[in-house]
Amino acid sequence: MIPQTDLQWQQTDWQQGLRQAFRDPAELLAWLDLPTPEQDALLAACQDFPMLVPRPYAARMRPGDPNDPLLRQVLPLAEEMTPTPGYVDDPLAEQDANPVPGLIHKYQGRVLWITATGCAVNCRYCFRRHFDYDGNANGRRQWQPVLDYIAADADIEEVILSGGDPLLHQDAYLAQLVTQLERIPHVRRLRIHTRLPVVLPQRVTPSLQNLLRETRLRPVVVVHCNHPAEIDVATGEAFLALHQAGATVLNQTVLLRGVNDCVDTLAQLGEALFDYRVQPYYLHLLDPVRGAAHFDLPLEEALSLYDALRARSSGYLVPTLVRERAGAPYKVPQFGIN
Ligand code: SF4
C-alpha cells in the first residue's frame, strides 16, 4: 500500500531548519542527555571537519544512547585524528578528473557538477570531507565554462548535480541552472544526489516538485539513506513526493561499522525505502578517506553480510554492493562469498 501524505510537513521553512542546526558537539550531546568527552579531542576533529546536524535529524536519535546509529554518523570523535595508512584526503583521485572548476568527469557519458560547496549535514565518513571546495566554487558567474564543457562533448547525456548538496540552493536558482542544461540538446537526464530529503525533509517543497515535473530532462534523485531509523513519516513522505513529481528515486547507502553492519538493519532499510517508492541502488564499501577508518569493515565481513542480505530479502530490495576505485571506468561490483 502506498503511504498517504497530506504534505503538511512541507509548510515548515527548511532554511530556518538549517539555521537552527547543531554545530557544537557539546550542545548536541547535552540535548541527548549524554556526557561530553574530552574537549581537546572534539575540538581537533571539528577543526578538521566541522560538525553540522539539523534538528529534525537529531530528533530521530535515541536520547541517552551513545551508540545511536544516527549519532555515530555525525558526531566528531577523537579517533578521526589517528593517522591510518592508506586513508588519504582524496581517496578517489577526483583532482585528476577535474577538467574545469566545478566539474568532475570520471565516467563515460555523464559528468558531475559540483553545484554546492556545503551540505545540510556533515557525515563523518564522507569521501569529500577534505575536497577542495574553494577551488571548485561554482556560483552563477562560473557556470559558463562548465556549460561549455558539457556542450562540447556530445557523449554527455547525463548531468549529475552533486556537491556538497545541490538542494542547498533555492528552487529558483536550481530552475535557472536546469534551464541552461535543457538548452544543450544531447543532455537527456538530470540526476540529483542529495541527503537533504533524509535530514531535512521539508526541503522537498512544492516548487522543487514542479521543477522535477516540468523539466524536459528525465529526473533521477538519489537520496543517501544509511539506516531505517532515518526514515520517519516526514522523510518517507518527502521520498513519496519526489516519486509523485515524476522522479526515479534511488537510494545509496555506505556500509558503516557500528551504524548498519547488520543484516536485519540492511533488510529493514530496503523494505522501508521500497514502502516509499525508493529503489535500493548501491551499497558502497567505505572510501578510504582520512578520518573515517573507524567506520571500515574488512572485505570478507562485508561479503558475508551481503550474502546474508541476499538470502534474506527479495532481489529487488538488495542494492548492488560496490567499491569505487580511482581511475576505474565504473563502480566495481563486489560479489558475495557463495
Ligand atoms: S551529505 Fe553527502 S556530500 Fe555532504 S557530508 Fe554527507 S556524504 Fe558528504
CSV table of C-alpha atoms and ligand atoms in Angstrom, one decimal:
chain,number,residue,atom,x,y,z
A,1,MET,CA,0.0,0.0,0.0
A,2,ILE,CA,1.3,3.5,-0.8
A,3,PRO,CA,1.5,5.6,2.3
A,4,GLN,CA,-0.7,8.7,2.0
A,5,THR,CA,0.6,12.2,2.5
A,6,ASP,CA,-1.1,15.4,3.4
A,7,LEU,CA,2.1,17.4,2.7
A,8,GLN,CA,1.6,19.4,5.9
A,9,TRP,CA,5.3,19.0,6.7
A,10,GLN,CA,6.2,20.9,3.6
A,11,GLN,CA,4.9,24.1,5.2
A,12,THR,CA,7.9,24.3,7.5
A,13,ASP,CA,10.7,26.6,6.4
A,14,TRP,CA,13.7,24.4,5.6
A,15,GLN,CA,16.1,27.3,5.7
A,16,GLN,CA,15.1,28.0,9.2
A,17,GLY,CA,15.7,24.3,10.0
A,18,LEU,CA,19.2,24.8,8.6
A,19,ARG,CA,19.9,27.9,10.6
A,20,GLN,CA,19.0,26.0,13.8
A,21,ALA,CA,21.2,23.0,13.1
A,22,PHE,CA,23.6,21.8,15.9
A,23,ARG,CA,27.1,22.9,15.3
A,24,ASP,CA,28.6,22.3,18.7
A,25,PRO,CA,29.1,18.7,19.8
A,26,ALA,CA,28.7,19.5,23.4
A,27,GLU,CA,25.3,21.1,22.8
A,28,LEU,CA,24.1,18.1,20.8
A,29,LEU,CA,25.3,15.6,23.4
A,30,ALA,CA,23.7,17.6,26.2
A,31,TRP,CA,20.4,17.7,24.2
A,32,LEU,CA,20.6,13.9,24.0
A,33,ASP,CA,21.4,13.5,27.8
A,34,LEU,CA,24.9,12.3,27.0
A,35,PRO,CA,28.2,13.3,28.7
A,36,THR,CA,30.7,15.4,26.8
A,37,PRO,CA,34.0,13.7,26.1
A,38,GLU,CA,37.3,15.4,26.5
A,39,GLN,CA,37.1,18.8,24.8
A,40,ASP,CA,40.5,18.9,23.1
A,41,ALA,CA,39.9,15.8,21.1
A,42,LEU,CA,36.5,17.1,20.0
A,43,LEU,CA,37.9,20.4,19.0
A,44,ALA,CA,40.6,18.9,16.8
A,45,ALA,CA,38.1,16.7,15.0
A,46,CYS,CA,35.8,19.6,14.5
A,47,GLN,CA,38.6,21.8,13.1
A,48,ASP,CA,39.4,19.1,10.6
A,49,PHE,CA,35.7,18.7,9.6
A,50,PRO,CA,33.1,20.8,11.4
A,51,MET,CA,30.0,19.2,12.9
A,52,LEU,CA,26.6,20.1,11.3
A,53,VAL,CA,23.4,18.3,12.3
A,54,PRO,CA,19.9,19.6,11.5
A,55,ARG,CA,17.5,19.3,14.4
A,56,PRO,CA,14.9,17.2,12.6
A,57,TYR,CA,17.6,14.6,12.1
A,58,ALA,CA,18.8,14.8,15.7
A,59,ALA,CA,15.2,14.3,16.8
A,60,ARG,CA,15.3,10.8,15.4
A,61,MET,CA,18.3,9.8,17.7
A,62,ARG,CA,17.7,7.9,20.9
A,63,PRO,CA,18.4,10.1,23.9
A,64,GLY,CA,20.9,8.5,26.3
A,65,ASP,CA,22.4,6.1,23.7
A,66,PRO,CA,26.0,7.0,22.7
A,67,ASN,CA,25.8,4.2,20.1
A,68,ASP,CA,22.8,5.5,18.3
A,69,PRO,CA,23.4,4.8,14.6
A,70,LEU,CA,22.4,8.3,13.5
A,71,LEU,CA,24.5,9.9,16.1
A,72,ARG,CA,27.5,7.8,15.1
A,73,GLN,CA,27.3,9.1,11.5
A,74,VAL,CA,27.6,12.8,12.6
A,75,LEU,CA,29.4,13.0,15.9
A,76,PRO,CA,33.1,14.0,15.7
A,77,LEU,CA,35.4,11.5,17.5
A,78,ALA,CA,38.9,11.6,18.7
A,79,GLU,CA,39.8,8.6,16.6
A,80,GLU,CA,39.3,10.6,13.4
A,81,MET,CA,42.6,12.3,14.2
A,82,THR,CA,44.6,9.0,14.4
A,83,PRO,CA,46.6,8.6,11.1
A,84,THR,CA,45.8,5.3,9.3
A,85,PRO,CA,47.9,4.0,6.4
A,86,GLY,CA,46.0,4.1,3.2
A,87,TYR,CA,43.5,6.7,4.3
A,88,VAL,CA,44.0,9.9,2.4
A,89,ASP,CA,42.4,13.3,1.6
A,90,ASP,CA,41.3,12.4,-1.9
A,91,PRO,CA,40.7,8.6,-2.0
A,92,LEU,CA,39.1,8.6,-5.4
A,93,ALA,CA,41.7,10.9,-7.0
A,94,GLU,CA,39.0,13.3,-8.1
A,95,GLN,CA,41.6,16.1,-8.6
A,96,ASP,CA,42.8,14.1,-11.7
A,97,ALA,CA,39.3,14.2,-13.2
A,98,ASN,CA,38.5,17.9,-12.7
A,99,PRO,CA,38.9,19.5,-16.2
A,100,VAL,CA,37.2,22.8,-15.2
A,101,PRO,CA,36.5,24.1,-11.8
A,102,GLY,CA,33.2,22.7,-10.5
A,103,LEU,CA,33.1,19.7,-12.9
A,104,ILE,CA,34.3,16.1,-12.4
A,105,HIS,CA,34.3,13.8,-15.4
A,106,LYS,CA,35.1,10.3,-14.3
A,107,TYR,CA,32.8,8.1,-16.3
A,108,GLN,CA,31.8,8.0,-20.0
A,109,GLY,CA,28.5,9.7,-20.8
A,110,ARG,CA,28.0,11.5,-17.5
A,111,VAL,CA,29.6,14.4,-15.6
A,112,LEU,CA,29.3,15.5,-12.1
A,113,TRP,CA,28.6,19.2,-11.4
A,114,ILE,CA,29.7,20.4,-8.0
A,115,THR,CA,26.9,23.0,-7.7
A,116,ALA,CA,27.1,23.5,-3.9
A,117,THR,CA,30.1,23.7,-1.6
A,118,GLY,CA,28.4,22.7,1.6
A,119,CYS,CA,25.8,20.2,2.9
A,120,ALA,CA,22.9,20.3,5.4
A,121,VAL,CA,24.7,17.6,7.4
A,122,ASN,CA,28.3,16.7,7.7
A,123,CYS,CA,28.7,13.0,7.6
A,124,ARG,CA,31.9,11.8,9.3
A,125,TYR,CA,32.5,9.1,6.7
A,126,CYS,CA,32.2,11.5,3.7
A,127,PHE,CA,34.8,10.8,1.0
A,128,ARG,CA,34.7,14.5,0.1
A,129,ARG,CA,35.3,15.7,3.7
A,130,HIS,CA,38.6,17.2,2.5
A,131,PHE,CA,37.5,18.2,-1.0
A,132,ASP,CA,38.9,21.4,-2.4
A,133,TYR,CA,35.5,23.2,-2.4
A,134,ASP,CA,37.3,26.6,-2.6
A,135,GLY,CA,39.0,25.7,-5.8
A,136,ASN,CA,35.6,24.4,-7.2
A,137,ALA,CA,33.4,27.3,-6.1
A,138,ASN,CA,30.7,27.4,-8.7
A,139,GLY,CA,28.2,30.3,-8.4
A,140,ARG,CA,26.2,31.6,-11.4
A,141,ARG,CA,29.2,33.6,-12.7
A,142,GLN,CA,31.3,30.4,-13.0
A,143,TRP,CA,28.6,28.3,-14.8
A,144,GLN,CA,29.7,29.1,-18.4
A,145,PRO,CA,32.9,27.1,-18.5
A,146,VAL,CA,31.0,24.1,-17.2
A,147,LEU,CA,28.2,24.5,-19.7
A,148,ASP,CA,30.7,25.0,-22.5
A,149,TYR,CA,32.4,21.7,-21.5
A,150,ILE,CA,29.2,19.8,-21.5
A,151,ALA,CA,28.0,21.3,-24.8
A,152,ALA,CA,31.3,20.4,-26.5
A,153,ASP,CA,31.0,16.7,-25.7
A,154,ALA,CA,28.0,15.1,-27.4
A,155,ASP,CA,28.6,11.9,-25.4
A,156,ILE,CA,27.4,13.5,-22.2
A,157,GLU,CA,23.8,12.5,-21.8
A,158,GLU,CA,23.5,12.8,-18.1
A,159,VAL,CA,24.5,15.6,-15.7
A,160,ILE,CA,24.7,14.8,-12.0
A,161,LEU,CA,24.3,17.6,-9.6
A,162,SER,CA,26.3,17.0,-6.5
A,163,GLY,CA,28.5,18.7,-4.0
A,164,GLY,CA,28.1,19.4,-1.3
A,165,ASP,CA,24.4,19.1,-1.6
A,166,PRO,CA,22.7,20.7,-4.6
A,167,LEU,CA,19.4,21.1,-2.8
A,168,LEU,CA,21.0,23.7,-0.5
A,169,HIS,CA,20.3,26.1,-3.3
A,170,GLN,CA,16.9,27.8,-3.6
A,171,ASP,CA,14.5,26.4,-6.1
A,172,ALA,CA,14.7,29.5,-8.3
A,173,TYR,CA,18.5,29.1,-8.6
A,174,LEU,CA,18.1,25.4,-9.5
A,175,ALA,CA,15.5,26.2,-12.1
A,176,GLN,CA,17.9,28.6,-13.8
A,177,LEU,CA,20.6,26.0,-13.8
A,178,VAL,CA,18.3,23.3,-15.2
A,179,THR,CA,17.1,25.7,-17.9
A,180,GLN,CA,20.7,26.1,-19.0
A,181,LEU,CA,21.2,22.4,-19.2
A,182,GLU,CA,17.9,21.9,-21.1
A,183,ARG,CA,19.3,24.1,-23.9
A,184,ILE,CA,22.1,21.5,-24.6
A,185,PRO,CA,20.4,19.1,-26.9
A,186,HIS,CA,22.4,15.9,-26.1
A,187,VAL,CA,21.7,16.2,-22.3
A,188,ARG,CA,18.8,13.8,-21.6
A,189,ARG,CA,18.9,13.1,-17.9
A,190,LEU,CA,19.3,15.1,-14.7
A,191,ARG,CA,20.5,13.3,-11.7
A,192,ILE,CA,20.5,14.9,-8.2
A,193,HIS,CA,22.5,13.4,-5.4
A,194,THR,CA,21.2,14.7,-2.1
A,195,ARG,CA,20.9,13.9,1.6
A,196,LEU,CA,18.6,16.8,2.3
A,197,PRO,CA,15.3,14.8,2.0
A,198,VAL,CA,16.7,12.5,4.6
A,199,VAL,CA,17.9,15.0,7.1
A,200,LEU,CA,15.5,17.9,6.4
A,201,PRO,CA,12.5,16.5,4.6
A,202,GLN,CA,10.7,19.9,4.3
A,203,ARG,CA,13.3,20.7,1.6
A,204,VAL,CA,11.1,18.8,-0.8
A,205,THR,CA,9.0,21.9,-1.5
A,206,PRO,CA,6.1,22.1,-4.0
A,207,SER,CA,8.3,24.3,-6.2
A,208,LEU,CA,11.0,21.6,-6.2
A,209,GLN,CA,8.3,19.1,-7.2
A,210,ASN,CA,7.2,21.4,-10.0
A,211,LEU,CA,10.8,21.7,-11.3
A,212,LEU,CA,11.1,18.0,-11.5
A,213,ARG,CA,7.7,17.6,-13.1
A,214,GLU,CA,8.2,20.2,-15.7
A,215,THR,CA,11.8,19.8,-16.9
A,216,ARG,CA,12.3,18.1,-20.3
A,217,LEU,CA,15.2,16.2,-18.7
A,218,ARG,CA,14.4,12.8,-17.2
A,219,PRO,CA,14.9,13.4,-13.5
A,220,VAL,CA,16.6,10.9,-11.1
A,221,VAL,CA,17.0,11.7,-7.5
A,222,VAL,CA,19.5,9.6,-5.4
A,223,VAL,CA,18.9,10.0,-1.7
A,224,HIS,CA,21.6,8.9,0.7
A,225,CYS,CA,20.0,6.9,3.5
A,226,ASN,CA,22.0,4.6,5.7
A,227,HIS,CA,19.7,3.3,8.4
A,228,PRO,CA,15.9,2.6,8.7
A,229,ALA,CA,15.7,4.9,11.8
A,230,GLU,CA,16.5,7.8,9.4
A,231,ILE,CA,13.1,7.2,7.8
A,232,ASP,CA,10.4,8.8,9.9
A,233,VAL,CA,6.9,9.8,8.5
A,234,ALA,CA,8.1,13.2,7.1
A,235,THR,CA,11.1,11.7,5.4
A,236,GLY,CA,9.0,8.9,3.9
A,237,GLU,CA,6.5,11.5,2.6
A,238,ALA,CA,9.4,13.5,1.1
A,239,PHE,CA,10.5,10.4,-0.8
A,240,LEU,CA,7.0,9.8,-1.9
A,241,ALA,CA,6.6,13.4,-3.0
A,242,LEU,CA,9.7,13.1,-5.2
A,243,HIS,CA,8.3,10.0,-6.8
A,244,GLN,CA,5.0,11.7,-7.4
A,245,ALA,CA,6.8,14.5,-9.1
A,246,GLY,CA,7.9,12.1,-11.7
A,247,ALA,CA,11.5,11.4,-10.5
A,248,THR,CA,13.0,8.0,-10.4
A,249,VAL,CA,14.1,7.8,-6.8
A,250,LEU,CA,17.1,5.6,-5.9
A,251,ASN,CA,19.0,5.2,-2.7
A,252,GLN,CA,22.7,4.6,-2.0
A,253,THR,CA,24.0,3.5,1.3
A,254,VAL,CA,27.5,3.4,2.7
A,255,LEU,CA,28.3,0.3,4.7
A,256,LEU,CA,29.5,1.6,8.1
A,257,ARG,CA,30.8,-0.2,11.1
A,258,GLY,CA,28.6,0.5,14.1
A,259,VAL,CA,25.9,2.0,12.0
A,260,ASN,CA,24.4,-0.5,9.6
A,261,ASP,CA,26.7,-3.6,9.6
A,262,CYS,CA,23.9,-5.9,10.5
A,263,VAL,CA,21.7,-7.9,8.1
A,264,ASP,CA,18.4,-7.1,9.9
A,265,THR,CA,19.2,-3.3,9.7
A,266,LEU,CA,20.0,-3.5,5.9
A,267,ALA,CA,16.9,-5.7,5.2
A,268,GLN,CA,14.7,-3.2,7.1
A,269,LEU,CA,16.2,-0.3,5.3
A,270,GLY,CA,15.4,-1.9,1.9
A,271,GLU,CA,11.8,-2.6,3.0
A,272,ALA,CA,11.3,0.9,4.4
A,273,LEU,CA,12.7,2.6,1.3
A,274,PHE,CA,10.5,0.5,-1.0
A,275,ASP,CA,7.4,1.3,1.0
A,276,TYR,CA,8.0,4.9,0.0
A,277,ARG,CA,8.8,4.2,-3.7
A,278,VAL,CA,12.6,4.4,-3.3
A,279,GLN,CA,14.6,1.7,-5.1
A,280,PRO,CA,17.7,0.4,-3.3
A,281,TYR,CA,20.6,1.0,-5.7
A,282,TYR,CA,24.1,0.9,-4.3
A,283,LEU,CA,25.6,-0.4,-1.1
A,284,HIS,CA,29.1,1.3,-1.0
A,285,LEU,CA,32.1,0.0,0.7
A,286,LEU,CA,33.7,2.8,2.6
A,287,ASP,CA,36.1,5.0,0.6
A,288,PRO,CA,39.4,5.3,2.5
A,289,VAL,CA,39.3,8.9,3.4
A,290,ARG,CA,41.4,10.3,6.2
A,291,GLY,CA,39.4,10.4,9.4
A,292,ALA,CA,37.0,7.7,8.7
A,293,ALA,CA,38.9,4.4,9.2
A,294,HIS,CA,36.9,3.5,12.3
A,295,PHE,CA,33.9,3.0,10.0
A,296,ASP,CA,35.5,0.4,7.8
A,297,LEU,CA,34.6,-3.3,7.6
A,298,PRO,CA,37.1,-5.9,6.3
A,299,LEU,CA,36.0,-7.1,2.8
A,300,GLU,CA,35.4,-10.6,4.0
A,301,GLU,CA,33.0,-9.4,6.6
A,302,ALA,CA,31.2,-7.2,4.1
A,303,LEU,CA,30.8,-10.0,1.6
A,304,SER,CA,29.5,-12.4,4.3
A,305,LEU,CA,26.9,-9.7,5.4
A,306,TYR,CA,25.9,-9.1,1.8
A,307,ASP,CA,25.4,-12.9,1.2
A,308,ALA,CA,23.1,-13.0,4.3
A,309,LEU,CA,21.2,-10.0,3.0
A,310,ARG,CA,20.6,-11.7,-0.4
A,311,ALA,CA,19.4,-14.8,1.4
A,312,ARG,CA,17.0,-12.7,3.5
A,313,SER,CA,15.5,-10.2,1.1
A,314,SER,CA,13.8,-10.2,-2.3
A,315,GLY,CA,16.3,-9.4,-5.1
A,316,TYR,CA,14.8,-6.1,-5.9
A,317,LEU,CA,15.3,-4.9,-2.3
A,318,VAL,CA,19.0,-5.7,-2.3
A,319,PRO,CA,21.3,-2.9,-3.6
A,320,THR,CA,24.4,-3.7,-5.6
A,321,LEU,CA,27.5,-3.9,-3.4
A,322,VAL,CA,30.2,-1.8,-5.0
A,323,ARG,CA,33.6,-0.3,-4.4
A,324,GLU,CA,34.7,2.8,-6.1
A,325,ARG,CA,38.3,2.8,-7.3
A,326,ALA,CA,40.3,5.8,-8.5
A,327,GLY,CA,40.6,5.6,-12.3
A,328,ALA,CA,38.2,2.7,-12.8
A,329,PRO,CA,35.6,3.2,-15.6
A,330,TYR,CA,32.6,2.3,-13.3
A,331,LYS,CA,31.8,1.4,-9.7
A,332,VAL,CA,33.2,-2.1,-9.3
A,333,PRO,CA,30.6,-4.7,-8.1
A,334,GLN,CA,31.7,-6.9,-5.2
A,335,PHE,CA,30.2,-10.3,-5.1
A,336,GLY,CA,29.2,-12.5,-2.2
A,337,ILE,CA,31.2,-15.5,-1.0
A,338,ASN,CA,28.8,-18.1,-2.5
B,1,SF4,S1,25.6,14.9,2.6
B,1,SF4,FE1,26.9,13.7,1.2
B,1,SF4,S2,28.5,15.2,0.4
B,1,SF4,FE2,27.5,16.0,2.3
B,1,SF4,S3,28.9,15.4,4.0
B,1,SF4,FE3,27.2,13.9,3.8
B,1,SF4,S4,28.0,12.3,2.5
B,1,SF4,FE4,29.3,14.1,2.2
